[in-house]
Short mmCIF file of the C-alpha atoms (twelve columns), coordinates in Angstrom:
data_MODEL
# 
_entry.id   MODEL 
# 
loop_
_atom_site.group_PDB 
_atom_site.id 
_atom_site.type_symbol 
_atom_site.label_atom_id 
_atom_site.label_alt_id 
_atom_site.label_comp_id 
_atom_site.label_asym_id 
_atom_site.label_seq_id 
_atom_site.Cartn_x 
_atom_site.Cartn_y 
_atom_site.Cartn_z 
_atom_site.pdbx_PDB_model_num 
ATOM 1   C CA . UNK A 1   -12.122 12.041 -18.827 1 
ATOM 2   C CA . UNK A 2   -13.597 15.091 -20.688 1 
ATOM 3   C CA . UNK A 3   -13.515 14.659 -24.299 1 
ATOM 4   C CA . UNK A 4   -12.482 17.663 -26.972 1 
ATOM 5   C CA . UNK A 5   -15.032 19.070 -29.302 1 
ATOM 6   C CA . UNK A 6   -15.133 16.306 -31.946 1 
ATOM 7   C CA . UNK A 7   -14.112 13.772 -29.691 1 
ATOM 8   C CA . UNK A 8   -14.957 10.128 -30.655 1 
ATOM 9   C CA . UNK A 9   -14.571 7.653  -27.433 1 
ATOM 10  C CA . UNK A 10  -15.143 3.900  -27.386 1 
ATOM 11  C CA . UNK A 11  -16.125 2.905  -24.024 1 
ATOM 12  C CA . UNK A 12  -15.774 -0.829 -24.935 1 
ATOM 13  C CA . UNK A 13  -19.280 -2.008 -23.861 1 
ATOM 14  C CA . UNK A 14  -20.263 -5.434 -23.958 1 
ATOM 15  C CA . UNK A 15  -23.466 -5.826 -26.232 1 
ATOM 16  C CA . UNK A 16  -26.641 -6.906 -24.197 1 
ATOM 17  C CA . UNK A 17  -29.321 -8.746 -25.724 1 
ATOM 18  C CA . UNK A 18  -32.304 -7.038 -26.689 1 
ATOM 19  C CA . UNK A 19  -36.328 -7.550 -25.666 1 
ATOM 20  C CA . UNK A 20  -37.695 -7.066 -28.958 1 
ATOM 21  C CA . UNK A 21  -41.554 -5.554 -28.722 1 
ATOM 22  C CA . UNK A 22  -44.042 -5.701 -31.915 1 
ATOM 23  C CA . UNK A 23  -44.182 -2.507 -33.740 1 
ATOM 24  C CA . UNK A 24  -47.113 0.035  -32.740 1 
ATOM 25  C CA . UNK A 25  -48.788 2.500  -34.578 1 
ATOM 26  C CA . UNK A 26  -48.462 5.679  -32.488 1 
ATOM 27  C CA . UNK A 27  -51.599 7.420  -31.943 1 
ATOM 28  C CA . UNK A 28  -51.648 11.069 -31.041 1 
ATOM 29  C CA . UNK A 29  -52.179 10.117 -27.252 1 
ATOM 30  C CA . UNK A 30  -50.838 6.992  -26.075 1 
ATOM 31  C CA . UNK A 31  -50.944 7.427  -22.126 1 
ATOM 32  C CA . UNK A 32  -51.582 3.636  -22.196 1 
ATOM 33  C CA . UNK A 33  -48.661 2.326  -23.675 1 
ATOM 34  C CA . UNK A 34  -45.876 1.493  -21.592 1 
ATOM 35  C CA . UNK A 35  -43.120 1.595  -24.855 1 
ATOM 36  C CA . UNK A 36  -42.610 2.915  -28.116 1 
ATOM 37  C CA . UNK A 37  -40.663 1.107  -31.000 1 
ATOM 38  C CA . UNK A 38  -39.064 2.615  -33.455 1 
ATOM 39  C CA . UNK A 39  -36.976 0.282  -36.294 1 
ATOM 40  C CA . UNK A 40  -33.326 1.469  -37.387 1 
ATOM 41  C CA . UNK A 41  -30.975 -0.259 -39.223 1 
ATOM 42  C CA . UNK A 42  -29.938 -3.779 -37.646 1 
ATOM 43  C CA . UNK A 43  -33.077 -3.561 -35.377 1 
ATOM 44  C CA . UNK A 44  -34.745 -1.475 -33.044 1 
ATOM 45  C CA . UNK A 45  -35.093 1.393  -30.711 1 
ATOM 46  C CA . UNK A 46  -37.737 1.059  -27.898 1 
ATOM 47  C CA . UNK A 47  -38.082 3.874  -25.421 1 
ATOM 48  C CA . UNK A 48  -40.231 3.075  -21.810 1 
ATOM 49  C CA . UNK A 49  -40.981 5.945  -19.928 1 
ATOM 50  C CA . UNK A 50  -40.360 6.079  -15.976 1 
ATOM 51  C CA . UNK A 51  -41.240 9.012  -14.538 1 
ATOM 52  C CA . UNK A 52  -41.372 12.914 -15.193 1 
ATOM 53  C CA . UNK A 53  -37.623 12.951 -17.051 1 
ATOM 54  C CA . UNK A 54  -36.229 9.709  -16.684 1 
ATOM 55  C CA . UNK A 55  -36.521 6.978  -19.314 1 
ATOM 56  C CA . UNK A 56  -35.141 3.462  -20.435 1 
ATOM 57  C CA . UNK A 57  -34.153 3.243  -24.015 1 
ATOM 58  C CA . UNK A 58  -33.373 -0.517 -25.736 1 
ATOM 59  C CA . UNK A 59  -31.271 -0.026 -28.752 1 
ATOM 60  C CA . UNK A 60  -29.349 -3.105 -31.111 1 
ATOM 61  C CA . UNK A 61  -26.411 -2.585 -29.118 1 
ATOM 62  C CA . UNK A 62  -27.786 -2.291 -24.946 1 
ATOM 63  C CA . UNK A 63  -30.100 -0.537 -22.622 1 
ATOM 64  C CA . UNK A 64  -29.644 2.968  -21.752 1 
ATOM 65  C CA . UNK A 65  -30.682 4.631  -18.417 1 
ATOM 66  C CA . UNK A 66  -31.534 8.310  -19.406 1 
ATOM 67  C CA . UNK A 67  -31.405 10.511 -15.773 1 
ATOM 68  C CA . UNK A 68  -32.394 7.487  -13.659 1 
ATOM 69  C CA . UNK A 69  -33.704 8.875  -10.269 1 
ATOM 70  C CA . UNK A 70  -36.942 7.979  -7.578  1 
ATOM 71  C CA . UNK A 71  -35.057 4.622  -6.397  1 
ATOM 72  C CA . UNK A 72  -34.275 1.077  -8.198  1 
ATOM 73  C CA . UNK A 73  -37.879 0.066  -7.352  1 
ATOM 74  C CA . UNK A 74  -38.727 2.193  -10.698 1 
ATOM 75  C CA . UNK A 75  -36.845 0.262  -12.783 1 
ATOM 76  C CA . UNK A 76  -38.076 -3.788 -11.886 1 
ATOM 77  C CA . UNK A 77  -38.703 -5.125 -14.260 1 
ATOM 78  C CA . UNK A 78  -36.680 -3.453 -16.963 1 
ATOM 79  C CA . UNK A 79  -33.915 -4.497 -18.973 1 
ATOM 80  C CA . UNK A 80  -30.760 -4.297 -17.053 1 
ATOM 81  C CA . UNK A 81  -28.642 -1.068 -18.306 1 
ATOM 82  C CA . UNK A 82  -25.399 -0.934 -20.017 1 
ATOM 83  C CA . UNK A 83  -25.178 2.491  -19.976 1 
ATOM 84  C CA . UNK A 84  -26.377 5.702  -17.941 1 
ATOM 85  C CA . UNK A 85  -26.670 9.134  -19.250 1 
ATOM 86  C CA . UNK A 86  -27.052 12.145 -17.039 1 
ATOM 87  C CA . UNK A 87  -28.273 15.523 -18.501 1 
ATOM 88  C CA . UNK A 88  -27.785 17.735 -15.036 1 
ATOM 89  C CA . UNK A 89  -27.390 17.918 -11.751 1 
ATOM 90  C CA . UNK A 90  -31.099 18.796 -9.971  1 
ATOM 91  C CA . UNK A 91  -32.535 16.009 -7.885  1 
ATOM 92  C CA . UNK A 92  -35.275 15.043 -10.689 1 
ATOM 93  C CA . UNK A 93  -32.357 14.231 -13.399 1 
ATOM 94  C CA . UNK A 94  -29.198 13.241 -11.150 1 
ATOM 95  C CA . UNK A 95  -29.567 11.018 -7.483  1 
ATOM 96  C CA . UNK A 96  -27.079 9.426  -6.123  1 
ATOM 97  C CA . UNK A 97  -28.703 6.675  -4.011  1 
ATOM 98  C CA . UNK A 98  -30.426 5.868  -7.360  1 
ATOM 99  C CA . UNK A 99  -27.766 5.166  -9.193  1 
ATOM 100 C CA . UNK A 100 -25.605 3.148  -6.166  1 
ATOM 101 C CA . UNK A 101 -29.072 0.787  -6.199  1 
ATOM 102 C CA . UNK A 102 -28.075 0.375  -10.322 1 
ATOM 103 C CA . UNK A 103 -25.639 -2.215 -11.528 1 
ATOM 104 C CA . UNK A 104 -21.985 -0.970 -11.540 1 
ATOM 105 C CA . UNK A 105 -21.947 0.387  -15.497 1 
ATOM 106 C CA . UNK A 106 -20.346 2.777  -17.851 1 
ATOM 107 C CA . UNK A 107 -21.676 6.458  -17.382 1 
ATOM 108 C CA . UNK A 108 -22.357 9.532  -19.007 1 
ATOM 109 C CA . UNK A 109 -22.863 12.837 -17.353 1 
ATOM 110 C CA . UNK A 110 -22.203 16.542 -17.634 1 
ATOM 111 C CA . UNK A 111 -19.028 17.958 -15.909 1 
ATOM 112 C CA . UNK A 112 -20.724 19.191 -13.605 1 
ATOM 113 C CA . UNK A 113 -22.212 15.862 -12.487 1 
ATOM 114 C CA . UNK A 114 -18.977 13.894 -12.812 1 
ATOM 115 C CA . UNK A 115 -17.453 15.910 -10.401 1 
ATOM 116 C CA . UNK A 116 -19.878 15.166 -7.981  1 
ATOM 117 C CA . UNK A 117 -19.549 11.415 -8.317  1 
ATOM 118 C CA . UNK A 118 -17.713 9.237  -5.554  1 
ATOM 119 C CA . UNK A 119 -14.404 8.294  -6.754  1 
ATOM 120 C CA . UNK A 120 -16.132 4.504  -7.733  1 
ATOM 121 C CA . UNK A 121 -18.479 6.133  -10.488 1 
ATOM 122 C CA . UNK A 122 -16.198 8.914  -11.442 1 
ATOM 123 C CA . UNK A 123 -13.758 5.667  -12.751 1 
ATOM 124 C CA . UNK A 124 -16.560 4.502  -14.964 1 
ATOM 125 C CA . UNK A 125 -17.873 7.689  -16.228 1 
ATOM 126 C CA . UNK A 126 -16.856 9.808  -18.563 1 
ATOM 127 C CA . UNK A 127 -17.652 13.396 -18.663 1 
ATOM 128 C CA . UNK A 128 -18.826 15.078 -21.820 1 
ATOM 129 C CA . UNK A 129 -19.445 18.802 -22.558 1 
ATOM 130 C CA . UNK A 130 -21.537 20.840 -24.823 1 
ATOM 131 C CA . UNK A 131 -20.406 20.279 -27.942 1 
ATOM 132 C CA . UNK A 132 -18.582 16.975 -27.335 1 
ATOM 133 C CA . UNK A 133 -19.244 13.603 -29.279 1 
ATOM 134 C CA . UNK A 134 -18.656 10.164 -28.269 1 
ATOM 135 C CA . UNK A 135 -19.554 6.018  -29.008 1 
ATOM 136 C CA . UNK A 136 -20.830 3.895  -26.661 1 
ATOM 137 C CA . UNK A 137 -22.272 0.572  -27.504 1 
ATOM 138 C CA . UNK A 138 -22.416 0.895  -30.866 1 
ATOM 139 C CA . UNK A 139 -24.257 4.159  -31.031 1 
ATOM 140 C CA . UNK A 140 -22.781 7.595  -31.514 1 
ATOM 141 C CA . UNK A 141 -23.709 10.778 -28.823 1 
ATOM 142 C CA . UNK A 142 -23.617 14.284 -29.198 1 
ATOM 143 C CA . UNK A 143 -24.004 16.648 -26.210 1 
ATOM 144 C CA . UNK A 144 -26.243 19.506 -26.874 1 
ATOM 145 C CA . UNK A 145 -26.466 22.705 -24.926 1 
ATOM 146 C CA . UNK A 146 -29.136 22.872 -22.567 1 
ATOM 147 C CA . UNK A 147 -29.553 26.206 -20.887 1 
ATOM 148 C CA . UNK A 148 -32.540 29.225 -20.545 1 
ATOM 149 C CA . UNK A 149 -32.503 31.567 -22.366 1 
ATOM 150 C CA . UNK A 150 -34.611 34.025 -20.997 1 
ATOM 151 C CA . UNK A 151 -33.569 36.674 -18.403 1 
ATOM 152 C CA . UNK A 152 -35.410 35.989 -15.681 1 
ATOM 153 C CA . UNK A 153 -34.721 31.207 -15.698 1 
ATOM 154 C CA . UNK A 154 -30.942 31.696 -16.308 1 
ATOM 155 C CA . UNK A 155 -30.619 30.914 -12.751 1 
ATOM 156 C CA . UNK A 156 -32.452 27.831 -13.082 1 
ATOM 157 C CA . UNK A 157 -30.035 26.635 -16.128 1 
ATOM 158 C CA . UNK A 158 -27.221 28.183 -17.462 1 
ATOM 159 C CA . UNK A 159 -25.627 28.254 -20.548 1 
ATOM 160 C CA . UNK A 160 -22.944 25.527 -20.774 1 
ATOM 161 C CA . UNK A 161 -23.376 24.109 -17.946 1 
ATOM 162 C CA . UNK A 162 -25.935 21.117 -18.692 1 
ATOM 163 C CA . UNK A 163 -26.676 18.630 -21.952 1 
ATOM 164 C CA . UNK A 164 -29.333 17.486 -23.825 1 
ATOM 165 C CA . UNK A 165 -28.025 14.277 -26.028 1 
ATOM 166 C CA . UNK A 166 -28.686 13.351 -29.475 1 
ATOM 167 C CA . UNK A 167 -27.920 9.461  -30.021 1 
ATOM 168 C CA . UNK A 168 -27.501 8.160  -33.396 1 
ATOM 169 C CA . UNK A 169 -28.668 4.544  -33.429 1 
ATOM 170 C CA . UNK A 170 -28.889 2.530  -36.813 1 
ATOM 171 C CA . UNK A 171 -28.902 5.403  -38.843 1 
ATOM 172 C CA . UNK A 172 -31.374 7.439  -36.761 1 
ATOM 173 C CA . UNK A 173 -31.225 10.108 -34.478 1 
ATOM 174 C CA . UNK A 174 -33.346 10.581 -31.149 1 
ATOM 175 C CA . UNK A 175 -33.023 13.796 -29.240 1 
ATOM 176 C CA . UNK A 176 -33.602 14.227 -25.564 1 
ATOM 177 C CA . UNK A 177 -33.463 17.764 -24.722 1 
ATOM 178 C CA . UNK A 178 -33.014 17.585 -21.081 1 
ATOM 179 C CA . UNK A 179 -33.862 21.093 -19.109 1 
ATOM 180 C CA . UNK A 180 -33.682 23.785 -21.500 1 
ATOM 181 C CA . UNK A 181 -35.761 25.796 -23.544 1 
ATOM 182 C CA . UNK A 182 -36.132 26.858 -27.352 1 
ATOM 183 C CA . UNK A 183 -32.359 27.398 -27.855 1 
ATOM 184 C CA . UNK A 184 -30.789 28.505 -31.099 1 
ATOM 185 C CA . UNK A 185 -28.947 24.963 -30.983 1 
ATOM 186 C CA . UNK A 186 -32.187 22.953 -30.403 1 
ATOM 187 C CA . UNK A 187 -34.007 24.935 -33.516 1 
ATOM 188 C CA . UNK A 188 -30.816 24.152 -36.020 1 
ATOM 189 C CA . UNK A 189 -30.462 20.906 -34.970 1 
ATOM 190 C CA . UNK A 190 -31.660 18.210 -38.521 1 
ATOM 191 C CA . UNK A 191 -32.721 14.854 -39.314 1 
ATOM 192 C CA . UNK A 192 -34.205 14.014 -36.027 1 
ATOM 193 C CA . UNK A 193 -36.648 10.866 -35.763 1 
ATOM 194 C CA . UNK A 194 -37.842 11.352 -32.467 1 
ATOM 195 C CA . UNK A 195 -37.338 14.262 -29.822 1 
ATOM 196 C CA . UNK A 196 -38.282 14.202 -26.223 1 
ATOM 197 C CA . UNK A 197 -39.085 18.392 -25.017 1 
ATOM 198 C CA . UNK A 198 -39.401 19.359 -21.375 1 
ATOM 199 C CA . UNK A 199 -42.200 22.043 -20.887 1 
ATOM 200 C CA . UNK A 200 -42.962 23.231 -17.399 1 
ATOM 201 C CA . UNK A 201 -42.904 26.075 -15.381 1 
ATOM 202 C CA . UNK A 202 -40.885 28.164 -14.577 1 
ATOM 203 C CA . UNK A 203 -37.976 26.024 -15.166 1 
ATOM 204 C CA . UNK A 204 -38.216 25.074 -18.593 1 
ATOM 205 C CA . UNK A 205 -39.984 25.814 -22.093 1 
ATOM 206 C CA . UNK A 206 -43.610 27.547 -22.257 1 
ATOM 207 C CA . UNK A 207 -45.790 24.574 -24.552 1 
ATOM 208 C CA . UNK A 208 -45.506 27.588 -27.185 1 
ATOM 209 C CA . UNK A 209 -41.696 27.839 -26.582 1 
ATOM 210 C CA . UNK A 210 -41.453 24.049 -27.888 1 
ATOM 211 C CA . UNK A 211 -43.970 24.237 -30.360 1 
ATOM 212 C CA . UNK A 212 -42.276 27.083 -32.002 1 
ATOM 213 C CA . UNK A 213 -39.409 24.966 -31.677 1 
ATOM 214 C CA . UNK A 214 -40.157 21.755 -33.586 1 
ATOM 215 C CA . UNK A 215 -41.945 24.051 -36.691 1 
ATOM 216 C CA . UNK A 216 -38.055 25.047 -36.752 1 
ATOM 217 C CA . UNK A 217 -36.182 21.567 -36.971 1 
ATOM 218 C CA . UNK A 218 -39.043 19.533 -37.332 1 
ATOM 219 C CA . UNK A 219 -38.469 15.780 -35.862 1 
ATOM 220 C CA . UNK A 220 -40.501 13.017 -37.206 1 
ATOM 221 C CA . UNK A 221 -42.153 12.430 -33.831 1 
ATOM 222 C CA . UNK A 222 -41.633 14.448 -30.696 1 
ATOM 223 C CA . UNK A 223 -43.070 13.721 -27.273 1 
ATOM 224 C CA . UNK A 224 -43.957 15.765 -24.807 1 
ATOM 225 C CA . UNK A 225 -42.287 14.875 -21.257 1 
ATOM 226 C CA . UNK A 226 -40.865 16.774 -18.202 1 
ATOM 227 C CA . UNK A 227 -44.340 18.677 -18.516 1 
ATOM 228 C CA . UNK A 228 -45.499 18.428 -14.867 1 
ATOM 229 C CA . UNK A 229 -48.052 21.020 -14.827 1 
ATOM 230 C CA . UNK A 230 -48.611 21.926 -18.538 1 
ATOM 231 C CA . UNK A 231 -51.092 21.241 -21.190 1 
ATOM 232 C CA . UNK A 232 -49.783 18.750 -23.523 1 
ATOM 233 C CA . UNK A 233 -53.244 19.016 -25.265 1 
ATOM 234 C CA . UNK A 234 -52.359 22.293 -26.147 1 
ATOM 235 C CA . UNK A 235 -48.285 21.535 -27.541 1 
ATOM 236 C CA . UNK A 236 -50.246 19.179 -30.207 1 
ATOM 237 C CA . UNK A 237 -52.617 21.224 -31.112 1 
ATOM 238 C CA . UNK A 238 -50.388 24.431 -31.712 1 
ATOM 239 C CA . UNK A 239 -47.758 21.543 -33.518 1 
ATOM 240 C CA . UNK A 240 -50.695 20.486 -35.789 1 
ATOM 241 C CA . UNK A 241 -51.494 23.951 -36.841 1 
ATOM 242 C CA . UNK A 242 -48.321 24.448 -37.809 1 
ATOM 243 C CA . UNK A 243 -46.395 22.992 -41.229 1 
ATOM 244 C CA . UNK A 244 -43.945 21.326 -39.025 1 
ATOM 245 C CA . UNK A 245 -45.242 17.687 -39.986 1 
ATOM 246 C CA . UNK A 246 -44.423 16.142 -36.707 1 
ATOM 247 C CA . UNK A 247 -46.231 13.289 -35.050 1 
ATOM 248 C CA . UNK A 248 -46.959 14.691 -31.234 1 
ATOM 249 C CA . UNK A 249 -46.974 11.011 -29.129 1 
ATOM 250 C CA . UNK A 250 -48.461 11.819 -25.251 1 
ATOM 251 C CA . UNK A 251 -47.311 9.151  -23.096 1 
ATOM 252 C CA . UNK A 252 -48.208 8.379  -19.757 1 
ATOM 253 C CA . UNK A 253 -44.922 10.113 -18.162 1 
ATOM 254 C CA . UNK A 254 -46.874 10.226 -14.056 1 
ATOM 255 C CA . UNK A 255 -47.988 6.761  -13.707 1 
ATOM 256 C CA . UNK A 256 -47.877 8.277  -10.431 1 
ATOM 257 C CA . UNK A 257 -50.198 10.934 -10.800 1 
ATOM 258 C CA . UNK A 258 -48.168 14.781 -11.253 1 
ATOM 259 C CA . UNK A 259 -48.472 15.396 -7.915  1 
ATOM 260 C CA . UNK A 260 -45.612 12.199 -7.268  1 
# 
């Protein structure tokens, strides 16, 4: 089901219960940690990074799977999901074996992914375009555009084809940008808490690119992640010298090492 610009869709998700952490102080680099809390209204956010672009986020309402991939080994140990977003189709944000290894649950994916789905997924997912907006256990979702915009990526990314999402969660709003770089939606977007920025070569942003970026629409914190590759040294320090305000958090996004 593709929803219309505006859209609002209640996919009539059973509430999960919640593993509530202590509150940290984030530190400019926090490769240690393994989560990040952040309180909203009616309780808490906590976000664990995976690996590269993938990410499990706890909210009030259930867990979110954000472009689960690399097997369901990754995820022991985790909360069970309730609900899966998908930003795009390449093999580091969308894989199939991945998700039949997840529990059976509500999904969220690009067109472009939901037509790829076996008929079993595509009757649990729901396909949202750029532009579209939705509910899901309790929290509201906006698809962004996520595209290049420079002449020689486009091939990599192209506009209106793949999302970045912006979930509202107890009167807060988190943005994870999926693939894309410093678009002209990304720089009006307002009132973000926390944003998650790819940054690697050649595929998406330049550090610069996303630096520039957050001086424009300035989120209270913003981590660096799908940065294989990249100096995330250098994206906080060029966010520090500017008036942006923002709170750069380095996780440890390779437990792997970058070369995984």
């Amino acid at each position: 089901m593709i929803l219309s610009r505006r859209a609002s869709l209640m996919l009539g998700l059973a509430a999960a219960s919640v593993t509530l952490m202590p509150r940290i102080t984030l530190a400019q680099t926090a490769a240690a940690q393994t989560s990040f809390v952040y309180p909203v209204e009616g309780g808490q956010v906590v976000f664990h990074p995976v690996d590269h672009a993938s990410m499990v986020v706890e909210t009030p309402g259930g867990v979110i799977y954000v472009d689960p991939v690399g097997g369901a080994d990754l995820y022991a140990g985790m909360p069970q999901p309730t609900l899966i977003l998908i930003t795009h189709e390449h093999g580091d944000h969308y894989d199939l074996p991945t998700l039949q290894a997840l529990p059976a649950v509500a999904i969220i994916a690009n067109p472009a992914v939901h037509a790829m789905l076996p008929a079993e997924m595509q009757s649990r997912a729901t396909a949202m375009a750029n532009g579209d907006q939705a509910q899901a256990i309790g929290i509201g979702i906006e698809a962004v555009p996520a595209y290049n915009t420079s002449p020689d990526k486009q091939q990599f990314h192209p506009q209106g084809r793949d999302n970045g999402y912006v979930l509202t969660i107890g009167g807060k709003r988190f943005y994870i940008a999926g693939d894309t770089e410093d678009t002209p939606e990304m720089r009006a977007l307002e009132n973000i808490h926390v944003a998650f920025l790819p940054m690697n070569l050649p595929y998406t942003m330049t550090v610069q690119q996303a630096a520039d970026a957050v001086a424009d629409f300035r989120p209270v914190s913003v981590f660096p992640y799908h940065h294989r590759g990249s100096d995330v040294q250098e994206f906080a320090r060029l966010v520090g010298a500017s008036d942006a305000g923002s709170q750069v958090v380095i996780a440890n996004w390779y437990p792997r090492g970058e070369a995984g």
